[in-house]
Tab-separated table of C-alpha atoms in Angstrom:
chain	number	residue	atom	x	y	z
W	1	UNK	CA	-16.949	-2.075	-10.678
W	2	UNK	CA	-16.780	1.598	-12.198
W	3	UNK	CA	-16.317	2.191	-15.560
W	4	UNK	CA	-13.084	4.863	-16.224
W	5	UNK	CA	-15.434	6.301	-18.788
W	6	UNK	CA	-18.459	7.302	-16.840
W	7	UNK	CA	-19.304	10.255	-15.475
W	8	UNK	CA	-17.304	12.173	-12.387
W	9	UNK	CA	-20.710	12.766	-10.774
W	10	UNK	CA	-21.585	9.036	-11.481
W	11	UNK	CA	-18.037	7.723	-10.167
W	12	UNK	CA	-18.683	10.127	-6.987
W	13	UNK	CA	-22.327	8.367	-6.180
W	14	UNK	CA	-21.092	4.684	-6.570
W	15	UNK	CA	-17.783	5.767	-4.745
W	16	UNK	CA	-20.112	7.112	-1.933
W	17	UNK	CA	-22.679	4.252	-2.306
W	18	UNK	CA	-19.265	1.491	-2.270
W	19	UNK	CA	-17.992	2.838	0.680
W	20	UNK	CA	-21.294	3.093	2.817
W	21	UNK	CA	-21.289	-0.618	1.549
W	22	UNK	CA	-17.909	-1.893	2.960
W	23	UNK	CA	-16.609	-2.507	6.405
W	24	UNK	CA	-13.557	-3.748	7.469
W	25	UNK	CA	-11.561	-4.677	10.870
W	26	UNK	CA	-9.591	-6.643	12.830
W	27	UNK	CA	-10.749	-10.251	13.692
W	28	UNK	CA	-7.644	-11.645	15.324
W	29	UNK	CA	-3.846	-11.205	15.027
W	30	UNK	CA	-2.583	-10.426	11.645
W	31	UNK	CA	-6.504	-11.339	10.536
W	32	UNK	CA	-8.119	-8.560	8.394
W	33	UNK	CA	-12.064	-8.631	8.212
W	34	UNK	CA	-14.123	-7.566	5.197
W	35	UNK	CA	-18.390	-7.347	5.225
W	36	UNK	CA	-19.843	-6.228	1.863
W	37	UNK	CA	-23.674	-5.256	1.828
W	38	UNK	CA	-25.415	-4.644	-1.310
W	39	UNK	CA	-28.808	-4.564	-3.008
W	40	UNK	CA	-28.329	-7.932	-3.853
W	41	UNK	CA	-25.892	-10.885	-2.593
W	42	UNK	CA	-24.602	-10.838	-5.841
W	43	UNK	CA	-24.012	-7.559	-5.337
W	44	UNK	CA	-22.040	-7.873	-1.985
W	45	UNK	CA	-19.856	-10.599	-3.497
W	46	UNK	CA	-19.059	-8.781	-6.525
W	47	UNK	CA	-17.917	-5.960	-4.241
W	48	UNK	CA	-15.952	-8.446	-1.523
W	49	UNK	CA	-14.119	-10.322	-4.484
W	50	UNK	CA	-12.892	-6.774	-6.124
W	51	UNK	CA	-11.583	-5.434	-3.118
W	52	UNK	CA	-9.631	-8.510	-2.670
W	53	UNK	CA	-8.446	-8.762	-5.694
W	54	UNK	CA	-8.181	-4.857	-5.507
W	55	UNK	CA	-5.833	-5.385	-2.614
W	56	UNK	CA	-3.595	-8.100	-4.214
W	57	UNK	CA	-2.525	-6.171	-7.383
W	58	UNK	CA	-1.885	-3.174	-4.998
W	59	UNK	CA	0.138	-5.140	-2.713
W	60	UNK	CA	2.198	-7.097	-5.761
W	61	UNK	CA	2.536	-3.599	-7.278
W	62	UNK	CA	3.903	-2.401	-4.116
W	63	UNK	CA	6.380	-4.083	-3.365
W	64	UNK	CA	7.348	-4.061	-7.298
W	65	UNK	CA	7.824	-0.457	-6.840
W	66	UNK	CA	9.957	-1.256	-3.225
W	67	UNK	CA	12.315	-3.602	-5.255
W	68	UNK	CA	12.807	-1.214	-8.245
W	69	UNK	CA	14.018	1.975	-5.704
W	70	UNK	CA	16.243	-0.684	-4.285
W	71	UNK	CA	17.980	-1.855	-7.460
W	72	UNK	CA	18.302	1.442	-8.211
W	73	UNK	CA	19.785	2.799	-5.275
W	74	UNK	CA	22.131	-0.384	-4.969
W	75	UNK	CA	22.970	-0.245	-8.586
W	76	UNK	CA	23.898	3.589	-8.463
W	77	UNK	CA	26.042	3.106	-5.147
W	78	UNK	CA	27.531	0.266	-6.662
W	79	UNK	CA	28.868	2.066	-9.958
W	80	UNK	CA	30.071	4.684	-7.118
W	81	UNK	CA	32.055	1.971	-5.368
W	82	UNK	CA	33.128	0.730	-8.353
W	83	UNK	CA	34.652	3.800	-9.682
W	84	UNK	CA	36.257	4.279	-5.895
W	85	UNK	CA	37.860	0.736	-6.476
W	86	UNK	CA	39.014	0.968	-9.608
W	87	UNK	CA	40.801	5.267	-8.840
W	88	UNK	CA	42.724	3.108	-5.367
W	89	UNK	CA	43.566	-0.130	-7.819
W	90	UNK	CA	45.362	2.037	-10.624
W	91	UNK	CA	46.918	4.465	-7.063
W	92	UNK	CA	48.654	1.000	-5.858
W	93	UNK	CA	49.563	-0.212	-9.546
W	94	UNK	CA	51.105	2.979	-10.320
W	95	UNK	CA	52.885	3.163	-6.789
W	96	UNK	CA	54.419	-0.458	-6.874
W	97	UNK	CA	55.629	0.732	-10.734
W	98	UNK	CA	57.336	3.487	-8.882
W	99	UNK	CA	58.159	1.093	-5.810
W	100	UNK	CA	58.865	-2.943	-6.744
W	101	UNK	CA	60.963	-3.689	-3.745
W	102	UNK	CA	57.298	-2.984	-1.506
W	103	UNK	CA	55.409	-5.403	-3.166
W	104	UNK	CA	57.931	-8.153	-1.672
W	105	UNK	CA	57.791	-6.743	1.647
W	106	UNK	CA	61.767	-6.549	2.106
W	107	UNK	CA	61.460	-2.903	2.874
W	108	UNK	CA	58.943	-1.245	5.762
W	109	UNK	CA	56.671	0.706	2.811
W	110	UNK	CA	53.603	2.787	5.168
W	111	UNK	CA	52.477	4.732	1.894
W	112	UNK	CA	52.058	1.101	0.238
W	113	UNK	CA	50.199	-0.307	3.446
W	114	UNK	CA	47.944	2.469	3.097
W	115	UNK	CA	47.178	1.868	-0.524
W	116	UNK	CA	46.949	-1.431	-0.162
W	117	UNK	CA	44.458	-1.071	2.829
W	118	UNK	CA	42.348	1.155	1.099
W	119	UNK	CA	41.627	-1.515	-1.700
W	120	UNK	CA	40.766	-4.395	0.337
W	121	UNK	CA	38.406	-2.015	2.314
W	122	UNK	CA	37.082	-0.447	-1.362
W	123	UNK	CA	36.633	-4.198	-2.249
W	124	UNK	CA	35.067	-5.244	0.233
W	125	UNK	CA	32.155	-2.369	0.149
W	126	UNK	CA	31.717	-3.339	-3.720
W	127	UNK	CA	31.511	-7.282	-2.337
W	128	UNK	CA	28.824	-6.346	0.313
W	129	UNK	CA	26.839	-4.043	-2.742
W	130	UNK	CA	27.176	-7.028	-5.246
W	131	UNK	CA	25.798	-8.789	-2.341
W	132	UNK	CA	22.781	-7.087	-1.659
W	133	UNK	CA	22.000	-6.968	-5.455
W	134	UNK	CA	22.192	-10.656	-5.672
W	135	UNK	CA	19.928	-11.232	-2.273
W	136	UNK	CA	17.341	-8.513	-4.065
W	137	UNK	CA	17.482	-10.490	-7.058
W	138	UNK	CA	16.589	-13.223	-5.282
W	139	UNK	CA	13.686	-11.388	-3.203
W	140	UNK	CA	12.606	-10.315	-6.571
W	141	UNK	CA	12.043	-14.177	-7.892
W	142	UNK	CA	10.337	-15.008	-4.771
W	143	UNK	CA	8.785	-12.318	-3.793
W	144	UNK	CA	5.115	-13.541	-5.710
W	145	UNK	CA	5.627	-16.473	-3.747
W	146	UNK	CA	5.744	-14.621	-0.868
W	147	UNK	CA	3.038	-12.388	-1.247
W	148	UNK	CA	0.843	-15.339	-2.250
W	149	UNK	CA	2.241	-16.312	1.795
W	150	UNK	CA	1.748	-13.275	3.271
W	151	UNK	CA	-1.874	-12.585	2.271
W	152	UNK	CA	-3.638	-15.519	2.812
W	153	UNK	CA	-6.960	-15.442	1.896
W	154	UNK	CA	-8.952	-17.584	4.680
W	155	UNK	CA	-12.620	-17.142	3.945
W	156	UNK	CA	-13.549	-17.004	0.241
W	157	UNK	CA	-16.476	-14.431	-0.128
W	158	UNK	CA	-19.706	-16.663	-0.829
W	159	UNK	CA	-22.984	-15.573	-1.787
W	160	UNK	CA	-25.939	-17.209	1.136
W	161	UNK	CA	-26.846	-20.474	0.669
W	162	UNK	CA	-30.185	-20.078	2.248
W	163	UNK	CA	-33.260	-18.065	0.799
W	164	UNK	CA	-32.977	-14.204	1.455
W	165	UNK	CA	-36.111	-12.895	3.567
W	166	UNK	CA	-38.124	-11.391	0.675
W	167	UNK	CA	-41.523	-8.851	1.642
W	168	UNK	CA	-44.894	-9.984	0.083
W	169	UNK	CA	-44.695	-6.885	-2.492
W	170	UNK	CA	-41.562	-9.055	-3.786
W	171	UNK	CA	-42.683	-12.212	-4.101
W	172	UNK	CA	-45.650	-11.350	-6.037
W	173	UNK	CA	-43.684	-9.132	-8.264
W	174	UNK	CA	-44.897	-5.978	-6.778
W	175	UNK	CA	-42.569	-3.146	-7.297
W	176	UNK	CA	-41.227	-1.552	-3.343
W	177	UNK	CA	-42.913	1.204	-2.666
């Protein structure tokens, strides 16, 4: 509705003229109401439709943003765990080089229990992380499916379907005094 390229003082007057022109509120559960006023109904419905549409890039952009700190995060803790696994792995490897006969279990080995231990909890963190990455993925390849779900638009914005009340001045093509 504003141009990037006009004026701060104009951007401040439409800005204050947009918002004395909105209303919003709760109808019902979950239910968010918008009422646009303007000069003209064309006016109002131009306004109504933008801050829909305003509000559905935001919201898609949101939760793009949500998903990309959570690959991130998941990805970083993941090379962590990773790492963890792979420092324990090469620990056991080089203790059963030092120590076949524990690997067959003839002899009581604690140090190899440990070791061992460690791994299988190591691997399963890095299962759990690989995990999580695969259920974002899949969050991320539904998730404009689901906000399409979640914001349900109920009540298209129309413009009246019956005359507006027009003064006399108007009708004859007086300019309002």
């Amino acid at each position: 509705l504003i141009s990037e390229e006009a004026p701060q003082t104009s951007k401040e007057a439409a800005g204050s003229y947009y918002g004395q022109s909105l209303r919003f509120g709760a109808v019902g559960t979950n239910v968010l109401g918008i009422w646009a006023t303007g000069r003209t109904p064309q006016i109002a419905h131009v306004l109504a439709t933008a801050v829909i549409d305003e509000y559905q890039e935001r919201s898609g952009t949101e939760a793009e943003r949500e998903l990309g700190i959570l690959r991130e995060y998941y990805t970083g803790q993941l090379g962590a765990a990773s790492a963890t696994l792979d420092l324990r792995q090469a620990a056991l490897t080089a203790y059963l080089a030092e120590h076949p006969a524990a690997a067959t279990g003839t002899a009581s080995q604690p140090e190899y229990a440990r070791l061992s231990g460690e791994v299988a909890q190591q691997q399963s963190i890095v299962n759990g992380l690989n995990s999580s990455l695969q259920e974002l993925d899949l969050r991320a390849a539904s998730s404009l499916q689901g906000q399409q779900a979640v914001f349900n638009l109920v009540d298209q914005p129309s413009l009246p379907t019956a005359p507006q009340p027009q003064s006399r001045t108007t009708r004859l093509g007086y300019p309002l005094a």
